[in-house]
mmCIF file of C-alpha atoms and ligand atoms in Angstrom:
data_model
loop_
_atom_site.group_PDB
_atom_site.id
_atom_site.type_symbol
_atom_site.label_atom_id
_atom_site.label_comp_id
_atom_site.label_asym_id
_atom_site.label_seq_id
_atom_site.Cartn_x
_atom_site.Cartn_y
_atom_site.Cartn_z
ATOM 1 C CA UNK A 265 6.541 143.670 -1.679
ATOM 2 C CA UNK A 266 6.012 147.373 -2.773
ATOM 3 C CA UNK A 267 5.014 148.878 0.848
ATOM 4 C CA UNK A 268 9.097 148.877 1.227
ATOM 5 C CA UNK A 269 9.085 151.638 -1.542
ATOM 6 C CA UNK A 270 9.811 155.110 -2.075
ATOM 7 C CA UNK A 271 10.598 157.709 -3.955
ATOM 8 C CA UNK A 272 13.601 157.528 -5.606
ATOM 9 C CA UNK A 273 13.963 153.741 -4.919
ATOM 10 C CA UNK A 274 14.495 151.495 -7.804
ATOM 11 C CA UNK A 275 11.995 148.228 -8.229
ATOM 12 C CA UNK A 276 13.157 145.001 -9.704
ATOM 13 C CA UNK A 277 10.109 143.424 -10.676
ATOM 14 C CA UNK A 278 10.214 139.884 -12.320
ATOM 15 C CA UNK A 279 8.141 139.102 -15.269
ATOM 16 C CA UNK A 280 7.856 135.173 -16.418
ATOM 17 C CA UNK A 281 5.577 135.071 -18.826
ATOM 18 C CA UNK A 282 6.442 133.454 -22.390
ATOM 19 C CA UNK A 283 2.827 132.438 -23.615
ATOM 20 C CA UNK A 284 3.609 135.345 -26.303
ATOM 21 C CA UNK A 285 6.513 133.608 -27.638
ATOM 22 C CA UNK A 286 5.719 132.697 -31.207
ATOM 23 C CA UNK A 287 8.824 130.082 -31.660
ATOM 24 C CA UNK A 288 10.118 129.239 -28.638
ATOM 25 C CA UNK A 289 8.979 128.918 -24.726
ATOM 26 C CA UNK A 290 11.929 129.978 -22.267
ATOM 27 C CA UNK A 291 11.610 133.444 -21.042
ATOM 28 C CA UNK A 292 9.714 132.958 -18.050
ATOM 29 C CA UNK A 293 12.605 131.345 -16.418
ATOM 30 C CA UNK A 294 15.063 134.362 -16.693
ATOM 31 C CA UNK A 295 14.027 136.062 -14.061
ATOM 32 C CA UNK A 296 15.071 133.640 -11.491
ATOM 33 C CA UNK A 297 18.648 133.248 -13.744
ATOM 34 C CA UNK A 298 18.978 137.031 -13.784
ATOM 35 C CA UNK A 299 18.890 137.643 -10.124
ATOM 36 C CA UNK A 300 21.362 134.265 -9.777
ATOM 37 C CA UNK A 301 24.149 135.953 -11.568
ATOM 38 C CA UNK A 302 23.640 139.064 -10.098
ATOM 39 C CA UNK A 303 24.045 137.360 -6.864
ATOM 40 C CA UNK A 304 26.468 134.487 -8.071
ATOM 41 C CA UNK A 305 29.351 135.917 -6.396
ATOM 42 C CA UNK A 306 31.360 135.820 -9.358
ATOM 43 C CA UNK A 307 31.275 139.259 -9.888
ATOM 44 C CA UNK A 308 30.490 142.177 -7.355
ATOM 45 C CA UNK A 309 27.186 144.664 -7.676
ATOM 46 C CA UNK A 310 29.196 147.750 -8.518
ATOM 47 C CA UNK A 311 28.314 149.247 -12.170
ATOM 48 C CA UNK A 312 31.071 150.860 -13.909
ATOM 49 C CA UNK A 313 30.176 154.315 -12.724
ATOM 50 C CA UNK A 314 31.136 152.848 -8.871
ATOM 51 C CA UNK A 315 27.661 152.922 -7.846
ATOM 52 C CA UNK A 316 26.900 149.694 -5.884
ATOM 53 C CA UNK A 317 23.594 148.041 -5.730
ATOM 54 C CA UNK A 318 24.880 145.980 -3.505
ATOM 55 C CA UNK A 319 24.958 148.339 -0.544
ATOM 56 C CA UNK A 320 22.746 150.322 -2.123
ATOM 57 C CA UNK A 321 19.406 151.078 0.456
ATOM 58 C CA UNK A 322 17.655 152.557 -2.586
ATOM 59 C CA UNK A 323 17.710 149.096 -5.007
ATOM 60 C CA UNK A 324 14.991 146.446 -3.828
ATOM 61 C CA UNK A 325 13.901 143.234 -5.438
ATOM 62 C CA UNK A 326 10.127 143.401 -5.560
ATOM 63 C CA UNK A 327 9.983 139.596 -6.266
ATOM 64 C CA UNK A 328 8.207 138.499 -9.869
ATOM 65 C CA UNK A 329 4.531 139.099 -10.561
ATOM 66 C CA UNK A 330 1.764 136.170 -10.539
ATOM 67 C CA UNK A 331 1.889 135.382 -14.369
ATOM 68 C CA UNK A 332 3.932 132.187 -14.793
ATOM 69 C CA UNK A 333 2.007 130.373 -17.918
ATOM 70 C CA UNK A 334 -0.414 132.340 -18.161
ATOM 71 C CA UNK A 335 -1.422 134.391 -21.428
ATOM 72 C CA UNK A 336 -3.999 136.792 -23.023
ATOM 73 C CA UNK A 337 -5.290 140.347 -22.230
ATOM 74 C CA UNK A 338 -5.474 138.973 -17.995
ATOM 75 C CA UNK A 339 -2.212 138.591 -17.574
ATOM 76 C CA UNK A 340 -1.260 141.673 -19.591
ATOM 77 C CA UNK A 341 -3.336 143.636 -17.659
ATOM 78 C CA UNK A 342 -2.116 142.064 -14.331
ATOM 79 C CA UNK A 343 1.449 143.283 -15.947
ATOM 80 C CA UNK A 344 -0.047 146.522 -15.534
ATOM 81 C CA UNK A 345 -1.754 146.644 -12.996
ATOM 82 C CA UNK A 346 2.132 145.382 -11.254
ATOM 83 C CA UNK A 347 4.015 148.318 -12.162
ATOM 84 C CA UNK A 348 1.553 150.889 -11.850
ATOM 85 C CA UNK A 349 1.803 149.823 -7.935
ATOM 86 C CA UNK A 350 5.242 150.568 -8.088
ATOM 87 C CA UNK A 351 5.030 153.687 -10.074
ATOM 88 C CA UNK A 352 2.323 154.962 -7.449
ATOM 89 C CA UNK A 353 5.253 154.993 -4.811
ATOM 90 C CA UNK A 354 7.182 157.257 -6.963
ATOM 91 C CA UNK A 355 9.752 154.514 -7.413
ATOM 92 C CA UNK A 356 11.628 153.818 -10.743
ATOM 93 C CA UNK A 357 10.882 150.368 -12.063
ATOM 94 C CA UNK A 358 13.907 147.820 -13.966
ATOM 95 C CA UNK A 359 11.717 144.485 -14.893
ATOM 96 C CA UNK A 360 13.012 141.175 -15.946
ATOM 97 C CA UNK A 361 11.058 139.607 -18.431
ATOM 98 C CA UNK A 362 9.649 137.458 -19.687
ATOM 99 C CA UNK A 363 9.162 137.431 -23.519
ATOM 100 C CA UNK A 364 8.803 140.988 -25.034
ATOM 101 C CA UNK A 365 4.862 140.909 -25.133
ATOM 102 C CA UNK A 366 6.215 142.467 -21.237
ATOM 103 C CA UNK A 367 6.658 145.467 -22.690
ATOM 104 C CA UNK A 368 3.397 147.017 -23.940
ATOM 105 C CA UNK A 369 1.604 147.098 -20.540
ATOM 106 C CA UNK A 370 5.042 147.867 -18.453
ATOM 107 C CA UNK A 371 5.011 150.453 -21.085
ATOM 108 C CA UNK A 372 0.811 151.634 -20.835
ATOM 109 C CA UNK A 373 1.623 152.008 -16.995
ATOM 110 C CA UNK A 374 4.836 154.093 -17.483
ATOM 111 C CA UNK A 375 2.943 156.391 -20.264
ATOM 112 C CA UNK A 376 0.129 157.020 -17.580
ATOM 113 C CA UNK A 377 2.113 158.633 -15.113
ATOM 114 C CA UNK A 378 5.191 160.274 -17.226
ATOM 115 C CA UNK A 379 3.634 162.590 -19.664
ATOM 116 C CA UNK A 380 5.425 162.989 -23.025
ATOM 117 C CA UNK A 381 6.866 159.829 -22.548
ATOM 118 C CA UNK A 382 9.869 158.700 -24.704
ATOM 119 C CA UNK A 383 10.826 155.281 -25.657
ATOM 120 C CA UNK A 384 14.305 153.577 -26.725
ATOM 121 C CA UNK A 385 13.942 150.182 -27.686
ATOM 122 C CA UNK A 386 17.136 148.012 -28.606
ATOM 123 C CA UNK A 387 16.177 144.828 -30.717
ATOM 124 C CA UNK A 388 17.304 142.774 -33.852
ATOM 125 C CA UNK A 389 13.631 143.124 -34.112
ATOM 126 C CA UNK A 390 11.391 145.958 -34.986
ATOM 127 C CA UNK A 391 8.272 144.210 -32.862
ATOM 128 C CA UNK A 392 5.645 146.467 -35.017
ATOM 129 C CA UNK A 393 3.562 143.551 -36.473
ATOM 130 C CA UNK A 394 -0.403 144.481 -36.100
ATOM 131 C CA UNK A 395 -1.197 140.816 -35.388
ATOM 132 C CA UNK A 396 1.279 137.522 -35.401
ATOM 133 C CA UNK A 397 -0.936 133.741 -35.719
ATOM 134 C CA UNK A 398 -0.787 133.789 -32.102
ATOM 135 C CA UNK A 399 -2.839 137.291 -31.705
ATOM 136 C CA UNK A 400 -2.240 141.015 -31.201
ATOM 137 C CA UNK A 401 -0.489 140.693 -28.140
ATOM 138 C CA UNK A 402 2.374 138.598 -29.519
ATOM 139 C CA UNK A 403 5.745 138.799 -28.614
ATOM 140 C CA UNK A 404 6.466 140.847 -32.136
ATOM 141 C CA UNK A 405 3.436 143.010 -31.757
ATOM 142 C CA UNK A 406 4.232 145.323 -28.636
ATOM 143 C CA UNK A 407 5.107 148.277 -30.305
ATOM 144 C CA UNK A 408 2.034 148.613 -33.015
ATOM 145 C CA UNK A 409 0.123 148.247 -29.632
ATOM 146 C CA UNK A 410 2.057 150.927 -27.685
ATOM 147 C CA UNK A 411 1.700 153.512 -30.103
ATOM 148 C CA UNK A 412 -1.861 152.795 -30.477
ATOM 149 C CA UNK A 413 -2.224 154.283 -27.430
ATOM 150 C CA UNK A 414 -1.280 157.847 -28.899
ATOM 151 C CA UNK A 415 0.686 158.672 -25.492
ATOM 152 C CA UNK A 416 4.612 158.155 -26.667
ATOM 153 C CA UNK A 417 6.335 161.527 -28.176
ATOM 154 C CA UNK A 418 9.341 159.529 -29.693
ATOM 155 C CA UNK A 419 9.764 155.549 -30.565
ATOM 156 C CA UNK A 420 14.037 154.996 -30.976
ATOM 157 C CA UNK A 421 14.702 152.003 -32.434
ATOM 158 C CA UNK A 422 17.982 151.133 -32.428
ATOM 159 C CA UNK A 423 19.746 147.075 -33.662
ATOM 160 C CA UNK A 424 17.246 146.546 -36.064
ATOM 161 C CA UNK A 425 18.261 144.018 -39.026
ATOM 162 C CA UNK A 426 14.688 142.028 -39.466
ATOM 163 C CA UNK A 427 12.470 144.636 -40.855
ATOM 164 C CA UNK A 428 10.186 143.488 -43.551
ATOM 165 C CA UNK A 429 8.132 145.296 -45.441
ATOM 166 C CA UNK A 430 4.516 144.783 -43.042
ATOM 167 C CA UNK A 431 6.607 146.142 -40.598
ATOM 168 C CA UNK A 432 8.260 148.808 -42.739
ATOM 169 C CA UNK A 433 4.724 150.391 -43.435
ATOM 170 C CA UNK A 434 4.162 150.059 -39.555
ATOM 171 C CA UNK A 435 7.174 152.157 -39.162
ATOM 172 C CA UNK A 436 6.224 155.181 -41.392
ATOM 173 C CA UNK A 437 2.435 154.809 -40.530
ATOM 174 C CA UNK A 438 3.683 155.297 -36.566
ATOM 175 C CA UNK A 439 5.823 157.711 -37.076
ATOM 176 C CA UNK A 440 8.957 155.344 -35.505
ATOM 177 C CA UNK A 441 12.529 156.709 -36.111
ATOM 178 C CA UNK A 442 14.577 153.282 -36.938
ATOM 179 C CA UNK A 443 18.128 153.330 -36.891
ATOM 180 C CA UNK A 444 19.285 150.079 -38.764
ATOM 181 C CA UNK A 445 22.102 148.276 -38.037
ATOM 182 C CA UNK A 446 23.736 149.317 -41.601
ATOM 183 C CA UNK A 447 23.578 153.421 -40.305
ATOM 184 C CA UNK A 448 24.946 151.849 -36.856
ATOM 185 C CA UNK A 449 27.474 153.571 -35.801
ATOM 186 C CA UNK A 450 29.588 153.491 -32.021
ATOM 187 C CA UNK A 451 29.129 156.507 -31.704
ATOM 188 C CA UNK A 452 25.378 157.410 -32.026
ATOM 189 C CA UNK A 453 23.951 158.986 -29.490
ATOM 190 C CA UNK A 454 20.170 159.451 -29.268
ATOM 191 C CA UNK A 455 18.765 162.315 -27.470
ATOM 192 C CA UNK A 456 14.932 163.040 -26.312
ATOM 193 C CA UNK A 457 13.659 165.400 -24.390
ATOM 194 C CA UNK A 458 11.883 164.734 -21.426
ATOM 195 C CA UNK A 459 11.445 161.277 -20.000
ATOM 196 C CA UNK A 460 12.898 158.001 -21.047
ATOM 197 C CA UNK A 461 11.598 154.361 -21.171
ATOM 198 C CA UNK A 462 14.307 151.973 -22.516
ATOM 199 C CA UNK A 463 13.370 148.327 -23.749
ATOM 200 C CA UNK A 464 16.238 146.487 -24.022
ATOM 201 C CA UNK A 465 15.845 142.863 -26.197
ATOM 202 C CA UNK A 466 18.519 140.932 -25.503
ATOM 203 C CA UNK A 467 18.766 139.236 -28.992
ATOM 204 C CA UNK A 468 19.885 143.005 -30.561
ATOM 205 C CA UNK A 469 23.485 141.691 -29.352
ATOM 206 C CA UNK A 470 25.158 139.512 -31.806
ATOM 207 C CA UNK A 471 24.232 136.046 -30.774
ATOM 208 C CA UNK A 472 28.331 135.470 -30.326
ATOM 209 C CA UNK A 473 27.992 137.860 -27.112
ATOM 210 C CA UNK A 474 24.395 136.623 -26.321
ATOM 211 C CA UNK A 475 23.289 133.180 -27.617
ATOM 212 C CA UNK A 476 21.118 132.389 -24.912
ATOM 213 C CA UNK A 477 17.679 133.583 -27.087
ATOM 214 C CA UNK A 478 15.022 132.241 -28.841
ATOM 215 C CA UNK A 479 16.105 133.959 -31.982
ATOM 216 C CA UNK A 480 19.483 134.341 -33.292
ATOM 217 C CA UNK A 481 20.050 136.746 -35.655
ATOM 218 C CA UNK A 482 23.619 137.345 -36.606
ATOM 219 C CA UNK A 483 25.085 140.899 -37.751
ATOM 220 C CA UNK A 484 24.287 142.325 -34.129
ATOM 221 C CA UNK A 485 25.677 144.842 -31.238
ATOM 222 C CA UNK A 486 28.456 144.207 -28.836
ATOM 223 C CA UNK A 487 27.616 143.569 -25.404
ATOM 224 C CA UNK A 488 30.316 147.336 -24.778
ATOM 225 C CA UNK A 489 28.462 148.915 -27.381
ATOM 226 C CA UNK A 490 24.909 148.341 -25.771
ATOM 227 C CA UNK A 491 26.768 149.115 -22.324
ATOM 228 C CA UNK A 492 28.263 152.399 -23.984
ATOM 229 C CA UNK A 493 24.619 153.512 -25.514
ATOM 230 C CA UNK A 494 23.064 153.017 -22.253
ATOM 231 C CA UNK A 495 25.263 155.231 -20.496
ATOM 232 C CA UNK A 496 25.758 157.934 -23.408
ATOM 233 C CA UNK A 497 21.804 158.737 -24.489
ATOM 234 C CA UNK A 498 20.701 162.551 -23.380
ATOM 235 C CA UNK A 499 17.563 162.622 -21.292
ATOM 236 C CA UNK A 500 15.715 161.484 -18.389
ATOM 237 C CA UNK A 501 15.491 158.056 -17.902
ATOM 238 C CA UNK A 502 12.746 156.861 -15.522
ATOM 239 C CA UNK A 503 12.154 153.049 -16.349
ATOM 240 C CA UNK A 504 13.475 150.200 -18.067
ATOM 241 C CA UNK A 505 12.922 146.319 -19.194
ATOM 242 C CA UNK A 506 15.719 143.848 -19.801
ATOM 243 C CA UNK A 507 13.750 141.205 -22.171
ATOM 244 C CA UNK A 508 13.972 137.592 -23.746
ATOM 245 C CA UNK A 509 16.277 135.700 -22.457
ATOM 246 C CA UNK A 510 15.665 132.228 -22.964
ATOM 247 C CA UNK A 511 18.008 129.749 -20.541
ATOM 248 C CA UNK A 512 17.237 126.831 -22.404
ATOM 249 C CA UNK A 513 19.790 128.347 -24.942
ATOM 250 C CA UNK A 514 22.051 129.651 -22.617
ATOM 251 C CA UNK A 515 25.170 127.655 -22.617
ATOM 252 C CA UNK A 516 27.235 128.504 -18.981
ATOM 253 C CA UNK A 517 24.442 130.890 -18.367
ATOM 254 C CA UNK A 518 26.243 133.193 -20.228
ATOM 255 C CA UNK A 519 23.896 135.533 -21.260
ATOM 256 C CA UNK A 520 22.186 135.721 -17.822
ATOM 257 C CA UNK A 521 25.798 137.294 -16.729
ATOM 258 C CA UNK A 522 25.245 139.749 -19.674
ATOM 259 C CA UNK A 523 21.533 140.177 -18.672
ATOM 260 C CA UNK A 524 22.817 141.492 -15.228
ATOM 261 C CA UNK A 525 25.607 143.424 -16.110
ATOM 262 C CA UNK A 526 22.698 145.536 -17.422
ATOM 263 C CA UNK A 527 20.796 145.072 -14.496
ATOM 264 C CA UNK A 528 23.814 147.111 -12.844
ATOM 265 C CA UNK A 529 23.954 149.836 -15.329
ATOM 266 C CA UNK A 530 20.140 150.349 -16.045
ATOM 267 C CA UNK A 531 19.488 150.490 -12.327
ATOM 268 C CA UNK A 532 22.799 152.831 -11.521
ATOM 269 C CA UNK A 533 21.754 155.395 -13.812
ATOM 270 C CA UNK A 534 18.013 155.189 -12.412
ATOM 271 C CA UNK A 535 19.467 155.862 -9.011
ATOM 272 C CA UNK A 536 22.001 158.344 -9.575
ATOM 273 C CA UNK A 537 20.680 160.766 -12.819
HETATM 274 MN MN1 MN B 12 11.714 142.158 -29.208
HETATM 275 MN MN1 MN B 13 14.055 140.614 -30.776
#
């Protein structure tokens, strides 16, 4: 699937693992939902800036990596192991998770070849805890475990409404610049220097625009403002995951249609800036 690839090219990769989920199994079915909205026909594959990924030659499905039920450090490090493939080809990488557990090796792999790497994570949640009962690698744990690594510049977290005071430590010890949803404001626009890794948790919208997660947590972004923030933040972005959505909660498939929407707008701007 990734001998297609080249430089410049954007990968969808496909994620489904949800053995990380400490409340609620789901995620590992959203990639296949993802990709059937995107192709629904109910809507075309144009994002709002007119680029098409329909027609696009540069936008190829790399089909979903070898982890359905599995769990522990294998499968992370098969997670790895998957996008570092891609990255080798000089491609640009969009993956569907999957819960958020996803993100710390799709993250690792991205950190290895983009020095000074940057990351912007949207997410009711803060996902800092050092350990959850179901281990380190649990789905709230990802980001204690990617700044372990020492390799990310900046950690932007932006949606957050959840943080307790474990996590609150976390925050300071790590260095992590947390904009709250009380100091929300439309207009905020982060900016980084140098490249750009955006982790986007789907449950940061307000479960009214998004109800099809494992965890609602009221008080949350509109679906325009994450659209808006995605388009708006200064620097280079170079990779991106689109995380936890759980169809079992997903009345109409609703929030699959939101989940590709940004599908279209992660992967225009990775083509086109
Ligand atoms: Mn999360
Ligand atoms: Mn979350």
């Amino acid at each position: 699937m990734t001998d297609t690839l080249t430089s410049g090219d954007v990968a969808l990769m496909g994620v489904p693992l949800d053995m990380h989920s400490s409340f609620l199994q789901g995620p590992a079915f959203a990639p296949g939902r993802i990709r059937e909205a995107l192709h629904s026909g109910a809507a075309n594959l144009t994002a709002e800036d007119g680029t098409d990924l329909g027609s696009h030659p540069g936008f190829k499905d790399t089909g979903d990596l070898d982890v359905f039920e599995q769990f522990g450090p294998e499968a992370i490090a098969k997670i790895e192991v998957g996008a570092a493939e891609r990255l080798a080809t000089g491609a640009r990488l969009l993956s569907l998770g999957g819960d958020h557990s996803v993100a710390y090796p799709l993250i690792s792999a991205h950190a290895d070849r983009y020095e000074g790497l940057n990351v912007l994570h949207i997410d009711s949640h803060p996902d800092l805890y050092d350990e959850q009962p179901l281990g380190k690698l649990g789905h709230g744990c990802p980001f204690a475990r990617v700044m372990e690594t020492g390799k990310i510049k900046r950690l932007v977290q932006v949606g957050i409404r959840t943080m307790n005071a474990h996590q609150r430590e976390q925050a300071d010890r790590f260095g992590v610049e947390v904009v709250d949803m009380r100091s929300w404001s439309a207009d905020y626009t982060p900016e980084f220097d140098g490249p750009v890794y955006l982790s986007l948790d789907l449950d940061a919208l307000d479960p009214a625009f998004a109800p099809g997660v494992s965890h609602h947590e009221p008080g949350g972004l509109s679906t325009r403002e994450v659209i808006d923030l995605i388009a708006r933040f200064k620097g280079q972005l170079v990779g991106a995951d689109i995380v936890e959505l759980n169809p079992h909660r997903d009345p109409y498939g609703m929030t699959a249609m939101v989940a590709a929407k940004f599908v279209k707008e992660i992967g225009a701007r990775l083509l086109t800036r």
